[in-house]
Every structure is written in structure tokens, then in C-alpha cells.
Short mmCIF file of the C-alpha atoms (twelve columns), coordinates in Angstrom:
data_MODEL
# 
_entry.id   MODEL 
# 
loop_
_atom_site.group_PDB 
_atom_site.id 
_atom_site.type_symbol 
_atom_site.label_atom_id 
_atom_site.label_alt_id 
_atom_site.label_comp_id 
_atom_site.label_asym_id 
_atom_site.label_seq_id 
_atom_site.Cartn_x 
_atom_site.Cartn_y 
_atom_site.Cartn_z 
_atom_site.pdbx_PDB_model_num 
ATOM 1   C CA . MET A 1   8.680   -8.863  7.102  1 
ATOM 2   C CA . LYS A 2   6.135   -11.056 4.961  1 
ATOM 3   C CA . ILE A 3   2.284   -10.455 4.441  1 
ATOM 4   C CA . CYS A 4   -0.353  -12.574 3.378  1 
ATOM 5   C CA . ILE A 5   -3.535  -10.899 1.369  1 
ATOM 6   C CA . THR A 6   -6.662  -12.648 1.170  1 
ATOM 7   C CA . SER A 7   -7.262  -12.508 -2.524 1 
ATOM 8   C CA . LYS A 8   -9.982  -13.018 -5.629 1 
ATOM 9   C CA . GLY A 9   -7.206  -13.829 -7.845 1 
ATOM 10  C CA . THR A 10  -3.164  -14.187 -8.500 1 
ATOM 11  C CA . GLY A 11  -1.099  -11.422 -8.047 1 
ATOM 12  C CA . THR A 12  -1.287  -7.995  -6.589 1 
ATOM 13  C CA . ASP A 13  -3.387  -6.329  -9.118 1 
ATOM 14  C CA . SER A 14  -6.114  -8.911  -7.975 1 
ATOM 15  C CA . ALA A 15  -8.981  -7.711  -5.885 1 
ATOM 16  C CA . VAL A 16  -9.036  -8.578  -1.868 1 
ATOM 17  C CA . GLU A 17  -11.364 -11.293 -0.711 1 
ATOM 18  C CA . GLU A 18  -13.451 -10.301 2.159  1 
ATOM 19  C CA . ARG A 19  -13.182 -14.068 3.502  1 
ATOM 20  C CA . PHE A 20  -10.466 -15.592 4.943  1 
ATOM 21  C CA . GLY A 21  -10.678 -19.199 5.087  1 
ATOM 22  C CA . ARG A 22  -12.922 -19.394 1.732  1 
ATOM 23  C CA . ALA A 23  -10.435 -16.908 -0.115 1 
ATOM 24  C CA . PRO A 24  -9.836  -18.274 -3.927 1 
ATOM 25  C CA . TYR A 25  -5.938  -17.063 -3.390 1 
ATOM 26  C CA . PHE A 26  -3.489  -16.131 -0.857 1 
ATOM 27  C CA . VAL A 27  -0.868  -13.747 -2.302 1 
ATOM 28  C CA . PHE A 28  2.242   -13.377 -0.067 1 
ATOM 29  C CA . VAL A 29  4.382   -9.933  -0.074 1 
ATOM 30  C CA . ASP A 30  7.806   -9.391  1.315  1 
ATOM 31  C CA . LEU A 31  7.897   -6.057  2.295  1 
ATOM 32  C CA . GLU A 32  11.823  -5.360  1.802  1 
ATOM 33  C CA . SER A 33  12.110  -6.882  -1.593 1 
ATOM 34  C CA . GLY A 34  9.029   -6.333  -2.766 1 
ATOM 35  C CA . GLU A 35  8.344   -9.820  -4.351 1 
ATOM 36  C CA . SER A 36  4.827   -11.777 -4.378 1 
ATOM 37  C CA . SER A 37  3.993   -15.160 -4.769 1 
ATOM 38  C CA . THR A 38  0.428   -16.741 -4.724 1 
ATOM 39  C CA . ILE A 39  -0.954  -19.933 -3.613 1 
ATOM 40  C CA . GLU A 40  -4.183  -21.556 -4.629 1 
ATOM 41  C CA . ASN A 41  -6.387  -21.916 -1.770 1 
ATOM 42  C CA . PRO A 42  -6.425  -26.324 -1.226 1 
ATOM 43  C CA . LEU A 43  -9.149  -26.229 1.197  1 
ATOM 44  C CA . LEU A 44  -11.735 -24.094 -0.862 1 
ATOM 45  C CA . ASN A 45  -14.497 -26.668 -1.250 1 
ATOM 46  C CA . GLU A 46  -13.686 -28.542 1.944  1 
ATOM 47  C CA . SER A 47  -17.173 -28.902 4.212  1 
ATOM 48  C CA . GLY A 48  -15.742 -27.267 7.659  1 
ATOM 49  C CA . GLY A 49  -13.051 -26.310 9.697  1 
ATOM 50  C CA . VAL A 50  -10.979 -24.785 7.260  1 
ATOM 51  C CA . GLY A 51  -10.101 -21.693 8.881  1 
ATOM 52  C CA . PRO A 52  -7.362  -23.473 11.209 1 
ATOM 53  C CA . ARG A 53  -6.049  -25.244 8.413  1 
ATOM 54  C CA . ILE A 54  -5.505  -22.100 6.533  1 
ATOM 55  C CA . VAL A 55  -3.705  -20.797 9.324  1 
ATOM 56  C CA . GLN A 56  -1.038  -23.557 9.272  1 
ATOM 57  C CA . LEU A 57  -0.461  -22.950 5.697  1 
ATOM 58  C CA . ILE A 58  0.412   -19.554 6.344  1 
ATOM 59  C CA . ILE A 59  2.662   -20.323 9.028  1 
ATOM 60  C CA . LYS A 60  4.176   -22.781 6.797  1 
ATOM 61  C CA . GLU A 61  4.749   -19.797 4.280  1 
ATOM 62  C CA . SER A 62  6.426   -17.769 6.911  1 
ATOM 63  C CA . ALA A 63  3.468   -14.699 6.967  1 
ATOM 64  C CA . ASP A 64  4.236   -12.265 9.905  1 
ATOM 65  C CA . VAL A 65  0.855   -10.530 8.993  1 
ATOM 66  C CA . VAL A 66  -2.595  -11.448 7.466  1 
ATOM 67  C CA . ILE A 67  -4.811  -8.824  5.538  1 
ATOM 68  C CA . THR A 68  -8.301  -9.919  5.203  1 
ATOM 69  C CA . GLY A 69  -12.076 -8.654  5.246  1 
ATOM 70  C CA . GLN A 70  -13.452 -11.242 7.819  1 
ATOM 71  C CA . LEU A 71  -12.595 -14.057 10.588 1 
ATOM 72  C CA . GLY A 72  -14.435 -16.882 12.070 1 
ATOM 73  C CA . GLY A 73  -14.219 -17.865 15.474 1 
ATOM 74  C CA . ASN A 74  -11.817 -21.064 14.866 1 
ATOM 75  C CA . ALA A 75  -9.350  -19.039 12.358 1 
ATOM 76  C CA . THR A 76  -9.345  -16.164 14.646 1 
ATOM 77  C CA . THR A 77  -8.279  -18.349 17.872 1 
ATOM 78  C CA . ALA A 78  -5.825  -20.372 15.699 1 
ATOM 79  C CA . LEU A 79  -4.518  -16.881 14.686 1 
ATOM 80  C CA . GLN A 80  -3.988  -15.553 18.087 1 
ATOM 81  C CA . ALA A 81  -1.968  -18.583 19.168 1 
ATOM 82  C CA . SER A 82  0.102   -18.666 16.188 1 
ATOM 83  C CA . GLY A 83  1.289   -15.049 16.891 1 
ATOM 84  C CA . VAL A 84  0.588   -13.846 13.353 1 
ATOM 85  C CA . LYS A 85  -1.125  -10.185 13.433 1 
ATOM 86  C CA . VAL A 86  -4.432  -9.444  11.405 1 
ATOM 87  C CA . TYR A 87  -5.456  -6.564  9.922  1 
ATOM 88  C CA . THR A 88  -8.693  -5.889  8.249  1 
ATOM 89  C CA . TYR A 89  -9.167  -4.420  5.065  1 
ATOM 90  C CA . GLY A 90  -13.157 -3.814  3.961  1 
ATOM 91  C CA . GLU A 91  -12.488 -1.809  0.990  1 
ATOM 92  C CA . ASN A 92  -12.842 -3.181  -2.683 1 
ATOM 93  C CA . GLY A 93  -9.453  -2.657  -3.679 1 
ATOM 94  C CA . THR A 94  -6.640  -4.587  -5.074 1 
ATOM 95  C CA . VAL A 95  -4.001  -6.359  -2.702 1 
ATOM 96  C CA . ALA A 96  -1.620  -3.796  -3.824 1 
ATOM 97  C CA . ASP A 97  -3.699  -1.280  -2.288 1 
ATOM 98  C CA . ALA A 98  -4.032  -3.359  0.845  1 
ATOM 99  C CA . VAL A 99  -0.274  -3.393  1.022  1 
ATOM 100 C CA . SER A 100 -0.193  0.582   0.757  1 
ATOM 101 C CA . LYS A 101 -2.496  0.960   3.021  1 
ATOM 102 C CA . TYR A 102 -0.988  -1.256  5.569  1 
ATOM 103 C CA . ARG A 103 2.688   0.333   5.050  1 
ATOM 104 C CA . GLU A 104 0.628   3.667   5.774  1 
ATOM 105 C CA . GLY A 105 -0.753  2.440   9.057  1 
ATOM 106 C CA . LYS A 106 -4.477  3.016   7.849  1 
ATOM 107 C CA . LEU A 107 -5.541  -0.323  8.832  1 
ATOM 108 C CA . ARG A 108 -7.312  -1.512  11.902 1 
ATOM 109 C CA . GLN A 109 -5.935  -4.529  13.385 1 
ATOM 110 C CA . LEU A 110 -7.803  -7.048  14.689 1 
ATOM 111 C CA . ILE A 111 -5.262  -9.551  16.224 1 
# 
């Protein structure tokens, strides 16, 4: 299983970013292998319609789950249609902490 966490920086030691479409980075973690990779948000400075296009990036990376703080309406609709599950993380922790809380079943599912 592969999860995507919105992040303020690269790697699992980075802080989780609250915003979905405007997150500076997306950290992908393979829960089975423990490997992670980071993609810089190519749409960070776009004017609008970012959420659904970021969903396409997440689908392309084969993520099964997204962990983020907030979702806009268009991103929510696109994620619902994609079948990707979404969990909310509202703490000021790291990507590694969000992954740990997900594994422990301590995150609230949005979608």
C-alpha cells in the first residue's frame, strides 16, 4: 500500500502541510517496503483548479491513501471519484508521525 502525505518539505522528517492543492511537496511512502519519495508540487503557483489536477498526480503515483489537513470541494469530488481514501491530520507533526498515526488507526477518514 502506498500513501501520499502533503508536506512542507522533502522526506519523512518534514512537517505535514495542512493544504492539499497548495502543499509545496507530496511525500509518498510505501508501507510494505518503508521506502519514500518526494514530488515537488508542479502546480503550487497556478491560479485555480489545482485540486483535481493534483489528484491526477496522486493517481499516477499509484497512491491508495492521502493524508492531509484540508480539502477543497473540487479536490474532494475528484478524490471520491478516484477511489483514493483520504484521512485528516491536524497536528503539527512530521510526515513520519502522520504515517505512524495512520498505521495505528488514529486518523479520521474524510473519504
